[in-house]
mmCIF file of C-alpha atoms in Angstrom:
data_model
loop_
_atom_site.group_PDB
_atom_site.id
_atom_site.type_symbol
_atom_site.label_atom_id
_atom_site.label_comp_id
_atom_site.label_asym_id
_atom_site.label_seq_id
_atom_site.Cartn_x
_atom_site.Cartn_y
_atom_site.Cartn_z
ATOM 1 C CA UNK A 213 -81.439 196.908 263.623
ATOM 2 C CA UNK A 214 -84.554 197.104 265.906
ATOM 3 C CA UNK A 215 -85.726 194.796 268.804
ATOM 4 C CA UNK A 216 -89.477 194.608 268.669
ATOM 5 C CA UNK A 217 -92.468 193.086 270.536
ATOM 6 C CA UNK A 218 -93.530 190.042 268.459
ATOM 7 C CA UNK A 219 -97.348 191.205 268.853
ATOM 8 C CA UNK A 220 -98.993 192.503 266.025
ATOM 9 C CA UNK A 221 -100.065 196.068 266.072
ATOM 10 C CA UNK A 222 -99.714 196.357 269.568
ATOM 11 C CA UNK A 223 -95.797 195.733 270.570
ATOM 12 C CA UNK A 224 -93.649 198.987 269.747
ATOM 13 C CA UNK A 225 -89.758 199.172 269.261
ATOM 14 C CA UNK A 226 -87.618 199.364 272.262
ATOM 15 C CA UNK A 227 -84.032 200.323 272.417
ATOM 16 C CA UNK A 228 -81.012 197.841 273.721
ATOM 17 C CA UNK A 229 -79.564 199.938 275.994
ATOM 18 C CA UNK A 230 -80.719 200.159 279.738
ATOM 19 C CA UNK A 231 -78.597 202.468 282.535
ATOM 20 C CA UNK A 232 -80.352 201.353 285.798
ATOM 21 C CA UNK A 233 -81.412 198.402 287.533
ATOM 22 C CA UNK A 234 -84.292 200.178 289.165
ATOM 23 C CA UNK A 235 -86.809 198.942 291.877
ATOM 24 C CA UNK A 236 -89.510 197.397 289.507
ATOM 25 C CA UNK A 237 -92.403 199.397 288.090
ATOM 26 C CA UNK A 238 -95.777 198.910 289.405
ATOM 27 C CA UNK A 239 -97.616 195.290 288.582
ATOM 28 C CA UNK A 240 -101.618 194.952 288.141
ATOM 29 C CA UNK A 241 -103.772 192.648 288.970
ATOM 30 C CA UNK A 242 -107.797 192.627 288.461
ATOM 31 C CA UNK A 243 -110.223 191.769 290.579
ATOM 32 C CA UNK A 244 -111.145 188.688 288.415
ATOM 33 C CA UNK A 245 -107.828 186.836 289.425
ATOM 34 C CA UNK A 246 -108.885 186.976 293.077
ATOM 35 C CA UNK A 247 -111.711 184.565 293.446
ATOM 36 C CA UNK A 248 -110.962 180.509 293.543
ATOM 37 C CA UNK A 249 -108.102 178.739 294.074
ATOM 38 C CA UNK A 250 -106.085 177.749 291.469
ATOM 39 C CA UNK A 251 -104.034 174.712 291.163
ATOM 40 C CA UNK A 252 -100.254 175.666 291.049
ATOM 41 C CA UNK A 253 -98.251 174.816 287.258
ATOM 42 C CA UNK A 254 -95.948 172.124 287.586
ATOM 43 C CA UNK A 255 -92.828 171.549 285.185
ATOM 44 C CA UNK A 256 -92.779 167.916 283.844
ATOM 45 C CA UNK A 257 -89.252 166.426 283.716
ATOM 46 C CA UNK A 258 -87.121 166.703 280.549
ATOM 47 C CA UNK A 259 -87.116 163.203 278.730
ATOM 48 C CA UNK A 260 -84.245 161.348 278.568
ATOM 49 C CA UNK A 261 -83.043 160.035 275.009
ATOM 50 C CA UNK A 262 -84.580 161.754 272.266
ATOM 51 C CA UNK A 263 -88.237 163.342 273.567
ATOM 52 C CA UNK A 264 -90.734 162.139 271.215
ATOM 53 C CA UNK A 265 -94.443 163.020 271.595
ATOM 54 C CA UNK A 266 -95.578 161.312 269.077
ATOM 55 C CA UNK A 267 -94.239 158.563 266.607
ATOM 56 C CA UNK A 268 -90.837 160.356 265.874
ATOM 57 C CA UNK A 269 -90.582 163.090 267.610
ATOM 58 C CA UNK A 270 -90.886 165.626 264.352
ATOM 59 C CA UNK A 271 -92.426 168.955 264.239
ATOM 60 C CA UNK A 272 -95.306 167.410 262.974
ATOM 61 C CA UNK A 273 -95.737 165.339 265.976
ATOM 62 C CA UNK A 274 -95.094 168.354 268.186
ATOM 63 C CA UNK A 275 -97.788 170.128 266.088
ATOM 64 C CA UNK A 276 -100.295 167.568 266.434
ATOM 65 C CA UNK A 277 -99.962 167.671 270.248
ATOM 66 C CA UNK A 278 -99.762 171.605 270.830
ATOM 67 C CA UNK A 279 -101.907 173.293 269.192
ATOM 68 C CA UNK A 280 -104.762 172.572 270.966
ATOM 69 C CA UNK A 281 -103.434 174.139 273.695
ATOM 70 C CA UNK A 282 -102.440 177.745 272.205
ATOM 71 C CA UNK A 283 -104.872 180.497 271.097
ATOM 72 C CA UNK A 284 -105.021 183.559 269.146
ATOM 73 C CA UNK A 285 -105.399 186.493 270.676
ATOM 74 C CA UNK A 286 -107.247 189.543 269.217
ATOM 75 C CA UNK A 287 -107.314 193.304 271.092
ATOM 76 C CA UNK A 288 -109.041 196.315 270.554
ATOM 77 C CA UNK A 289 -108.403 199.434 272.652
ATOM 78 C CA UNK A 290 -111.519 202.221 273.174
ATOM 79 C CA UNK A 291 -110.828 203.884 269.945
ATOM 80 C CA UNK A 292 -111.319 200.606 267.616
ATOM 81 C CA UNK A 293 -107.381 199.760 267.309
ATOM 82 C CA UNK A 294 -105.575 197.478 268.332
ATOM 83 C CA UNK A 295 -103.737 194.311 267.512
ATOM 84 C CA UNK A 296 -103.326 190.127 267.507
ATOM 85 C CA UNK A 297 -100.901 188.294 269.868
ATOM 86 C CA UNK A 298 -100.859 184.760 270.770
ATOM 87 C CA UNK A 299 -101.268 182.630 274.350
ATOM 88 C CA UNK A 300 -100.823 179.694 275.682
ATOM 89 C CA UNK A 301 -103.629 177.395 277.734
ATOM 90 C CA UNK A 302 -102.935 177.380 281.596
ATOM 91 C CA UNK A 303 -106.541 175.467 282.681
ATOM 92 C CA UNK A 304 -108.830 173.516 281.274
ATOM 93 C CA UNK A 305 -111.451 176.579 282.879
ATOM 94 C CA UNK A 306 -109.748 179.237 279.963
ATOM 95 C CA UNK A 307 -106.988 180.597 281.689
ATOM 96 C CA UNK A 308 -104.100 181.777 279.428
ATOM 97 C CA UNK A 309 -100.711 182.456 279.608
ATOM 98 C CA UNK A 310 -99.714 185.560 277.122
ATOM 99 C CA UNK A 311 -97.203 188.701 276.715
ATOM 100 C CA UNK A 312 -98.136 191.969 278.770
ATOM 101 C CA UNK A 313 -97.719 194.065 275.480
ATOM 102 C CA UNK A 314 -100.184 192.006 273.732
ATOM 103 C CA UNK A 315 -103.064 192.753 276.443
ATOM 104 C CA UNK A 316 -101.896 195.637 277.949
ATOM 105 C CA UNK A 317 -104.013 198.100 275.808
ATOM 106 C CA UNK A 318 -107.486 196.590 276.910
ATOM 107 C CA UNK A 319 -106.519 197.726 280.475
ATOM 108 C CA UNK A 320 -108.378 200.912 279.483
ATOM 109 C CA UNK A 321 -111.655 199.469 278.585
ATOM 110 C CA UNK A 322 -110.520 197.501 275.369
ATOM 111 C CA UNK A 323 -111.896 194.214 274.223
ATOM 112 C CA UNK A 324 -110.272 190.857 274.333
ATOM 113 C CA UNK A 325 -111.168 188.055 272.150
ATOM 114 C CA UNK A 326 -109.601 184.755 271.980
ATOM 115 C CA UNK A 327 -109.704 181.939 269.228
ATOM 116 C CA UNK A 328 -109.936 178.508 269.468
ATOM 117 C CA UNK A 329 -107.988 176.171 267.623
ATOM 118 C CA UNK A 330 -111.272 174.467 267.018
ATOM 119 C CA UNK A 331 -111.962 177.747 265.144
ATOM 120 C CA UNK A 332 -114.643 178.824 268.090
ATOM 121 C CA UNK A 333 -113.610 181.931 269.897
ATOM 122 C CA UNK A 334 -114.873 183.816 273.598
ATOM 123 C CA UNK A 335 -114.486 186.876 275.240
ATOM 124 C CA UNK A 336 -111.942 187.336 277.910
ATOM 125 C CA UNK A 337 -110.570 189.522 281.007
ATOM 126 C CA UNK A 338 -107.148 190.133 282.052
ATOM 127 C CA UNK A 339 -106.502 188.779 285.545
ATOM 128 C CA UNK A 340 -102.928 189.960 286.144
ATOM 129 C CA UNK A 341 -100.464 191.564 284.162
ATOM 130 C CA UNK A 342 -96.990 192.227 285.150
ATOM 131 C CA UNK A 343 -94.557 194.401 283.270
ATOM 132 C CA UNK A 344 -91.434 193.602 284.221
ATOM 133 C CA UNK A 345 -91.409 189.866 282.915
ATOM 134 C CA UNK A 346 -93.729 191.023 280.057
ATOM 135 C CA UNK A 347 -96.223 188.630 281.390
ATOM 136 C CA UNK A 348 -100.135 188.369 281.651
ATOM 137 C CA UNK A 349 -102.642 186.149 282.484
ATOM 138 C CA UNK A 350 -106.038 186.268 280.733
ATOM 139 C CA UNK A 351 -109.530 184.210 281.590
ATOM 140 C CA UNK A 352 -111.423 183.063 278.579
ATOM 141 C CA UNK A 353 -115.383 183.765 279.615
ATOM 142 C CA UNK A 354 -117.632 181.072 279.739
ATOM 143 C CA UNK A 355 -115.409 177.893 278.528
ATOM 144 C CA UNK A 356 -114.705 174.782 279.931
ATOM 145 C CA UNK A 357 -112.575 171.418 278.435
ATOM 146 C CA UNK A 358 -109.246 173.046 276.922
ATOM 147 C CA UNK A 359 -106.471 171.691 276.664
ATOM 148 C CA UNK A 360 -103.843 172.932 278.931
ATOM 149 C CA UNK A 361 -100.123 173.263 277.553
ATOM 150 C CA UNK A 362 -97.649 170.913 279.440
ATOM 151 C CA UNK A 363 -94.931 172.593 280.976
ATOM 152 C CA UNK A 364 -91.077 172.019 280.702
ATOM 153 C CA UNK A 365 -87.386 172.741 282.018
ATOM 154 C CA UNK A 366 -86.212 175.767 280.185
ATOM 155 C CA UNK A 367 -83.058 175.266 282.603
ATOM 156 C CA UNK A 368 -82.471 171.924 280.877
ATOM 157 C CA UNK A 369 -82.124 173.328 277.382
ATOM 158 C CA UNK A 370 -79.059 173.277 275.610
ATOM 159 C CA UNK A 371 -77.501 174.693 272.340
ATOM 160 C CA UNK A 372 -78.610 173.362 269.180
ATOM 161 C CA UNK A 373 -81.503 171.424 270.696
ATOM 162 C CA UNK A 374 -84.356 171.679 268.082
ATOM 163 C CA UNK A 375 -87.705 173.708 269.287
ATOM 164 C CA UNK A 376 -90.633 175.017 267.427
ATOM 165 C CA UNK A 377 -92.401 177.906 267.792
ATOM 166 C CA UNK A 378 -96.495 178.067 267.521
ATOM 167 C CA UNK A 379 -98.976 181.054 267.030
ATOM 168 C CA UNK A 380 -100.562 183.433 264.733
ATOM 169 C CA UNK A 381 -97.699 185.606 262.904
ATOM 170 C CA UNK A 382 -99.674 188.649 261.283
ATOM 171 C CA UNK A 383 -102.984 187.189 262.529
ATOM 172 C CA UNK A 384 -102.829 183.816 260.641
ATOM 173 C CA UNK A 385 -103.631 181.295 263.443
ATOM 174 C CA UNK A 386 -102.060 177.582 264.090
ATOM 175 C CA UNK A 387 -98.920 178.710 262.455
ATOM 176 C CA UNK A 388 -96.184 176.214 263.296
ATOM 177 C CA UNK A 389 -92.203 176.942 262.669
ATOM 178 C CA UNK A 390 -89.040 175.253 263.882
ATOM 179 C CA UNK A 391 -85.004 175.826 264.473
ATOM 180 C CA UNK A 392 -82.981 175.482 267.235
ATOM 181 C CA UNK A 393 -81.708 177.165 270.321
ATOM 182 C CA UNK A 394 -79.345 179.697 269.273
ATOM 183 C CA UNK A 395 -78.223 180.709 272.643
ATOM 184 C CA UNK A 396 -79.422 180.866 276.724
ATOM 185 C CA UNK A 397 -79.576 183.740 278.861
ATOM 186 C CA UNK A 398 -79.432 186.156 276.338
ATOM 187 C CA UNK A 399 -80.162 189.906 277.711
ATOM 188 C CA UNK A 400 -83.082 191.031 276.301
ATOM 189 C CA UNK A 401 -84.857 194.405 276.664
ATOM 190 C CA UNK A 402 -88.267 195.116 274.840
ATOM 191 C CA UNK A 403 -91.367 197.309 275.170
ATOM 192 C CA UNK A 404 -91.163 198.668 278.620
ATOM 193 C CA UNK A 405 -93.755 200.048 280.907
ATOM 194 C CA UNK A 406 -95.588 203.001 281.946
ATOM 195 C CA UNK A 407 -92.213 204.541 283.687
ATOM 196 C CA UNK A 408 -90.267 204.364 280.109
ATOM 197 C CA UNK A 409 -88.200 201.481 281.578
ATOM 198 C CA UNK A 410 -87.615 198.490 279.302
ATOM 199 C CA UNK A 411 -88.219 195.233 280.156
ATOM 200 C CA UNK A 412 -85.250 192.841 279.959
ATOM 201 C CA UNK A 413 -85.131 189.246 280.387
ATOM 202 C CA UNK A 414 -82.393 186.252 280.173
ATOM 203 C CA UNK A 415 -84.144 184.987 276.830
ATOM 204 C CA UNK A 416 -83.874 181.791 274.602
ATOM 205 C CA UNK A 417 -82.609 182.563 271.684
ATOM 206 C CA UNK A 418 -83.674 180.625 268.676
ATOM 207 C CA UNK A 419 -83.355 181.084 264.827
ATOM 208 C CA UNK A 420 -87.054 179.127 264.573
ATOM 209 C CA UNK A 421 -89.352 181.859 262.367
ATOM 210 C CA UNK A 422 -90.825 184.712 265.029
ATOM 211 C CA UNK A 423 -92.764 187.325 263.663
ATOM 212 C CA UNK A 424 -95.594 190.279 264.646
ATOM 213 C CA UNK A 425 -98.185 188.159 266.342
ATOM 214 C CA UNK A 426 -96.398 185.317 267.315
ATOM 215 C CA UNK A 427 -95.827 187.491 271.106
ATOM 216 C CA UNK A 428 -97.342 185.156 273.740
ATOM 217 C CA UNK A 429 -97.384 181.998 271.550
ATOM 218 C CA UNK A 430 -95.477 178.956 273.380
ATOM 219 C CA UNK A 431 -91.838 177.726 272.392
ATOM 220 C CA UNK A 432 -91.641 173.949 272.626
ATOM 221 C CA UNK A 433 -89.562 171.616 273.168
ATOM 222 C CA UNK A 434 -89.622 168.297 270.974
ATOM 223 C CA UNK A 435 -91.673 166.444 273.746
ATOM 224 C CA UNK A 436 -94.267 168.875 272.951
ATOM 225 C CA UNK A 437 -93.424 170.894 276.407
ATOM 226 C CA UNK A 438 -93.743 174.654 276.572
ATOM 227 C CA UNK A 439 -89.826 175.983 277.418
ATOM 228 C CA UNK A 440 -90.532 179.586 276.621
ATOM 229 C CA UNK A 441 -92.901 182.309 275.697
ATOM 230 C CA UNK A 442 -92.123 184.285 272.552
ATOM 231 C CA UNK A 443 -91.675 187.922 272.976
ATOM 232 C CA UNK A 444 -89.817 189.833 270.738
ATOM 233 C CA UNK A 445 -87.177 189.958 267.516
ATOM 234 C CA UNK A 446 -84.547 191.218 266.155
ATOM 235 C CA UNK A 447 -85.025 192.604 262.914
ATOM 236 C CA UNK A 448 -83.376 194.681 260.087
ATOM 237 C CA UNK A 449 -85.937 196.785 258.920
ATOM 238 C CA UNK A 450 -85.749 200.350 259.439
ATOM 239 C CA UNK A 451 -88.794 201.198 260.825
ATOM 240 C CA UNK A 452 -90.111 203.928 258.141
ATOM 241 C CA UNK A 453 -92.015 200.935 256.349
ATOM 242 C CA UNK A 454 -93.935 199.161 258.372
ATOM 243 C CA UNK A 455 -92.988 196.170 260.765
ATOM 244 C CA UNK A 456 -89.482 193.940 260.110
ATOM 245 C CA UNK A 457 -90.154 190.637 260.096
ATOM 246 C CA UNK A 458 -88.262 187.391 260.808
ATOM 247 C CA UNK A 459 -84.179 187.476 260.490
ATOM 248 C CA UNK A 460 -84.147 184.453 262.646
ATOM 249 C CA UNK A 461 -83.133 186.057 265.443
ATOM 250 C CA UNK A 462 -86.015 185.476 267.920
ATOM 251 C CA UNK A 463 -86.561 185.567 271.405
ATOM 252 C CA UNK A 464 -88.310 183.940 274.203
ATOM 253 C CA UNK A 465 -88.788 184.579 278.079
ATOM 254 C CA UNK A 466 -87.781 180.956 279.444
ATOM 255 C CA UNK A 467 -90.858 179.231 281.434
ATOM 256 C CA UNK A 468 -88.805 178.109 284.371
ATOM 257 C CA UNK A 469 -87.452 181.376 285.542
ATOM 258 C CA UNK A 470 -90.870 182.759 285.653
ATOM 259 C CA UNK A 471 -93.421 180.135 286.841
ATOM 260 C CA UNK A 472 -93.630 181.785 290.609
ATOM 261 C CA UNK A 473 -94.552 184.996 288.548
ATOM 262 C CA UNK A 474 -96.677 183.124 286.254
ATOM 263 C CA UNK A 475 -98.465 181.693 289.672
ATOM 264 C CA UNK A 476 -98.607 184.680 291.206
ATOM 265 C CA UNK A 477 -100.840 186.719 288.485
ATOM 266 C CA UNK A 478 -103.316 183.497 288.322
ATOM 267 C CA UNK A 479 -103.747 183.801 292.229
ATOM 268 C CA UNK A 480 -104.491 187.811 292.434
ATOM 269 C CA UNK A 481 -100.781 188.526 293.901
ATOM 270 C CA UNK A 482 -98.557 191.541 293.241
ATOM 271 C CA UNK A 483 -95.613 189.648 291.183
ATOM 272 C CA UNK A 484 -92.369 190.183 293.178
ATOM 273 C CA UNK A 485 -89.341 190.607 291.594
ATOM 274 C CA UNK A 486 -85.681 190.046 293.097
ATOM 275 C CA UNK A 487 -83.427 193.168 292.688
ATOM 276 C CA UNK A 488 -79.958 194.069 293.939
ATOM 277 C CA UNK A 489 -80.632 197.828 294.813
ATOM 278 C CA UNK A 490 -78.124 199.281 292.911
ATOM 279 C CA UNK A 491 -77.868 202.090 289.901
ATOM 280 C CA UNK A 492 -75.346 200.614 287.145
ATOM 281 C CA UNK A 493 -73.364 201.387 283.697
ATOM 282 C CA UNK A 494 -71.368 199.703 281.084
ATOM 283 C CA UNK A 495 -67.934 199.410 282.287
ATOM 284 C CA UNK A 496 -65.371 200.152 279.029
ATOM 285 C CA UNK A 497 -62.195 198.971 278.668
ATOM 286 C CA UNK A 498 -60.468 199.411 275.476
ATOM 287 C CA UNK A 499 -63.453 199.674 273.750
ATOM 288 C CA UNK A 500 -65.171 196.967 275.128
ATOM 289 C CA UNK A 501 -68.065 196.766 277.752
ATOM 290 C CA UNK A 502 -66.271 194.472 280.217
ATOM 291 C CA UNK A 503 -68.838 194.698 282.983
ATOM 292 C CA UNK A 504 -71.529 196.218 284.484
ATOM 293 C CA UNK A 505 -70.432 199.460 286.811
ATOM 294 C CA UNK A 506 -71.814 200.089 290.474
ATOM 295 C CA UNK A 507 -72.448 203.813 290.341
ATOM 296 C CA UNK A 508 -74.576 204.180 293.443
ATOM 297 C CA UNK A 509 -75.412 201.672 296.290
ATOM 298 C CA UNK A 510 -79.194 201.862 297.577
ATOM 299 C CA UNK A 511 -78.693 201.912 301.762
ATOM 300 C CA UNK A 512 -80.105 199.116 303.147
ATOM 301 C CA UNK A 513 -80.296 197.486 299.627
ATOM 302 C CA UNK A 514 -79.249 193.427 299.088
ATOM 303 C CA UNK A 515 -75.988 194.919 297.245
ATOM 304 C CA UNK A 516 -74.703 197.395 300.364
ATOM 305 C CA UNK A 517 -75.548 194.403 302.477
ATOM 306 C CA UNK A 518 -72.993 192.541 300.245
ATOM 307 C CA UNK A 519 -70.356 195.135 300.338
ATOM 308 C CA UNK A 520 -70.856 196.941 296.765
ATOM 309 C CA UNK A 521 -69.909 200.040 296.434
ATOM 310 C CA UNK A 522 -69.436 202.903 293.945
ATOM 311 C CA UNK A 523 -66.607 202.253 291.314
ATOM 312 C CA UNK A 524 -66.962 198.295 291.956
ATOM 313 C CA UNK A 525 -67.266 196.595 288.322
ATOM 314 C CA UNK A 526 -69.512 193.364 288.265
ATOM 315 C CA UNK A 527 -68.263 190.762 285.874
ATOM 316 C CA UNK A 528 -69.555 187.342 287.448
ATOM 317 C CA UNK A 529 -73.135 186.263 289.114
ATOM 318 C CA UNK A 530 -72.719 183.011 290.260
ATOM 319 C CA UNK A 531 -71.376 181.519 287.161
ATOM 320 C CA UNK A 532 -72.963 184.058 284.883
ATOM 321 C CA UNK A 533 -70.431 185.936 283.206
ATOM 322 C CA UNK A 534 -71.882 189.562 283.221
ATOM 323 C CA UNK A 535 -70.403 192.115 280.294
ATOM 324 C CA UNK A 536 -72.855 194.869 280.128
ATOM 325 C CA UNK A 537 -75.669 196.532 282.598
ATOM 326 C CA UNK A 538 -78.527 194.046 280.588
ATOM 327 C CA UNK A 539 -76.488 191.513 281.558
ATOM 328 C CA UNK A 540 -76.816 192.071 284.956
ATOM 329 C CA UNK A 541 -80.311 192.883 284.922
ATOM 330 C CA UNK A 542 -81.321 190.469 283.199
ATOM 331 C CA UNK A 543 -79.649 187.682 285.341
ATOM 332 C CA UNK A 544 -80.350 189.322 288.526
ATOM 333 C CA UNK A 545 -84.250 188.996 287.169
ATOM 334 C CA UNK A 546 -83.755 185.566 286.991
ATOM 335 C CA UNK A 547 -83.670 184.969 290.356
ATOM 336 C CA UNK A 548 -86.402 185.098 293.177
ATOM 337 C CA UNK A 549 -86.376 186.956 296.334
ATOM 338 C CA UNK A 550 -84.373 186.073 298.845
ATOM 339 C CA UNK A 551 -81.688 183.875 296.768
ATOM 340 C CA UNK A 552 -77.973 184.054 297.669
ATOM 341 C CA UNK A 553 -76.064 184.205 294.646
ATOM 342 C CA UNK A 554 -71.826 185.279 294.637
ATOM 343 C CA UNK A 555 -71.479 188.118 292.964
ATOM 344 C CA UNK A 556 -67.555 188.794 291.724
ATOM 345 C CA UNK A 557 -66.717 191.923 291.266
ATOM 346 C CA UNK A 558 -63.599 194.149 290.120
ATOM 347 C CA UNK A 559 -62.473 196.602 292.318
ATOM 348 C CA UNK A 560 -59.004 198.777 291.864
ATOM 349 C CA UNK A 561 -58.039 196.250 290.040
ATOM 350 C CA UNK A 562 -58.206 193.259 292.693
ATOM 351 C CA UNK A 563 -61.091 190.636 292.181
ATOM 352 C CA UNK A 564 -63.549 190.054 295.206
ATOM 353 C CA UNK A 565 -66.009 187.779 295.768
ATOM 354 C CA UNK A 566 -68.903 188.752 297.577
ATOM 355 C CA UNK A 567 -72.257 187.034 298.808
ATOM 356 C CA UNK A 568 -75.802 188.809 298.542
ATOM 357 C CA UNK A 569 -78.869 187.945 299.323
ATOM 358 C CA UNK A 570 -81.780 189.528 296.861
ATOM 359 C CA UNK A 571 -83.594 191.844 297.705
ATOM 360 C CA UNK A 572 -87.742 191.810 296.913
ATOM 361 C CA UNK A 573 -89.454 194.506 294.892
ATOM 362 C CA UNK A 574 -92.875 194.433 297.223
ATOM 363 C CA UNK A 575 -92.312 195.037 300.174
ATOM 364 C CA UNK A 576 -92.878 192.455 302.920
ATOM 365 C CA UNK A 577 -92.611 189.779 300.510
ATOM 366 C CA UNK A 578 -88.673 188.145 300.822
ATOM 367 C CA UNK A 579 -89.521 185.063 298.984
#
């Protein structure tokens, strides 16, 4: 099976396995997310009762209310390549929430183009793109009256709650499916950055159709709120054929764990990223990963300041039961700089408990 970036054309396959929780590759910004202020994203609360948008709460309601809000997004690199993604609307000015691997290969001088679901389409710039969440913000040129998505609690999901999924699968636009939540916090690693590392994320799984080109495109809840941003899928095909397609195993970055990311592109800022400062391995144990291994402590780092040290096995953060290194990645990426969480962790076969307090990935910036 592969995991691949749900961008067509431009997201590539990226393995599962990752061996170090490494300080975070470089971000970008452009100049073009510098000037104005921009007002911040704010999550609406989760209904109570069954969320209904419209009439009765149906995919077709949450159709009717959301797809004036996302966008198809077409790239083409220097040589006259490229590929289509999806995006969600951010401000009513054209700003646009999308995947980093849909964009990223107009940072060299490539073209952007977005469409309209009125069918009209504009040129656009990337403001801010940031690798490690697989995140970028985009500026439509010269538009003005969208229709911003309204955001939601991805924290307040829950198993089995239905969702639908909306974007332009193999480049054909206002294409609406629907499932469920499969699972929360699911470690996630796809594409990666200019370093070779992979980018892994505590994703929403869902079994709702995701395909090449849907990367970018909004996951909603039935109250027509955006609760995730589709990035990748699993998928059976080989790989000597072409692209696999949906399996129903499809993935999304959860909005709530990155709207101070998500803020921080749209204002110009380097996205910070909270790390733990340590170099880690799947812990076996009878043939089964049962943790994630500390094999070296960073001096200085959040997890000496806790007490880690080399041979310690993580198997808790917080509450998060953690059973492999993308476990602990991926959870420790959920949180911001600065956090405390309880880490408890195995060590010669006693269990501790120990506090830490996250370290950033830009320096100067604790919060």
């Amino acid at each position: 099976a592969l995991l691949l970036g749900a961008g067509g054309g431009v997201g590539g396959a990226a393995a599962l396995d990752a061996v170090e929780d490494d300080p975070a590759p470089a971000s970008s910004t452009s100049e073009s997310g510098t000037t104005g202020a921009v007002a911040p994203l704010e999550a609406e609360e989760s209904p109570e009762g069954d969320p209904a948008p419209g009439p009765d709460g149906t995919a077709e309601a949450v159709a009717a209310t959301v797809l004036p809000s996302v966008v198809k997004i077409t790239v083409i690199n220097g040589t006259d390549s490229g590929g289509s993604g999806s995006g969600a609307i951010l401000s009513e000015d054209g700003e646009i929430l999308t995947n980093n691997h849909v964009v990223e290969v107009a940072e060299g001088g490539g073209q952007i183009t977005v469409g309209f679901d009125d069918g009209s389409t504009a040129p656009a710039t990337i403001v801010g793109t940031d690798p490690v969440t697989d995140l970028a913000v985009i500026k439509a040129e010269g538009v003005s009256g969208l229709s911003p998505a309204r955001i939601g609690d991805s924290d307040a999901l829950s198993v089995g709650e239905e969702v639908v999924a909306i974007g332009s699968p193999y480049g054909l636009e206002a294409t609406v499916t629907s499932g469920i939540v499969s699972s929360l916090n699911r470690p996630v690693a796809v594409g990666g950055d200019e370093s070779g590392d992979d980018t892994i994320y505590p994703a929403v799984q869902t079994d709702a159709a995701i395909n090449p080109g849907n990367s970018g495109g909004p996951l909603v809840n039935l109250a027509g709120q955006v609760v995730g941003i589709n990035s990748s899928i699993r998928t059976s095909s080989s790989g000597l054929g072409g692209e696999g397609g949906s399996i129903g195993l499809g993935f999304a970055i959860p909005i709530s764990k990155v709207l101070p990311i998500i803020e921080q592109l749209r204002s110009g800022e380097t996205p910070s990223h909270a790390r733990l400062g340590v170099t880690v391995g799947n812990e076996i144990e009878g043939g089964l990963a049962i943790g994630a291994g500390i094999k070296n402590v960073e001096g200085g780092s959040a997890g000496e300041e806790a007490g880690l040290q080399a041979g310690d096995v993580v198997l808790k953060v917080d509450d998060e039961v953690i059973s492999s290194v993308d476990g602990l990645v991926a959870t420790i990426r959920g949180y911001r700089p600065g956090e405390e969480v309880t880490l408890t962790v195995l060590r010669d076969g006693e269990t501790l408990t120990m506090k830490a307090t996250l370290d950033s990935d830009v320096e100067g910036n604790d919060s």
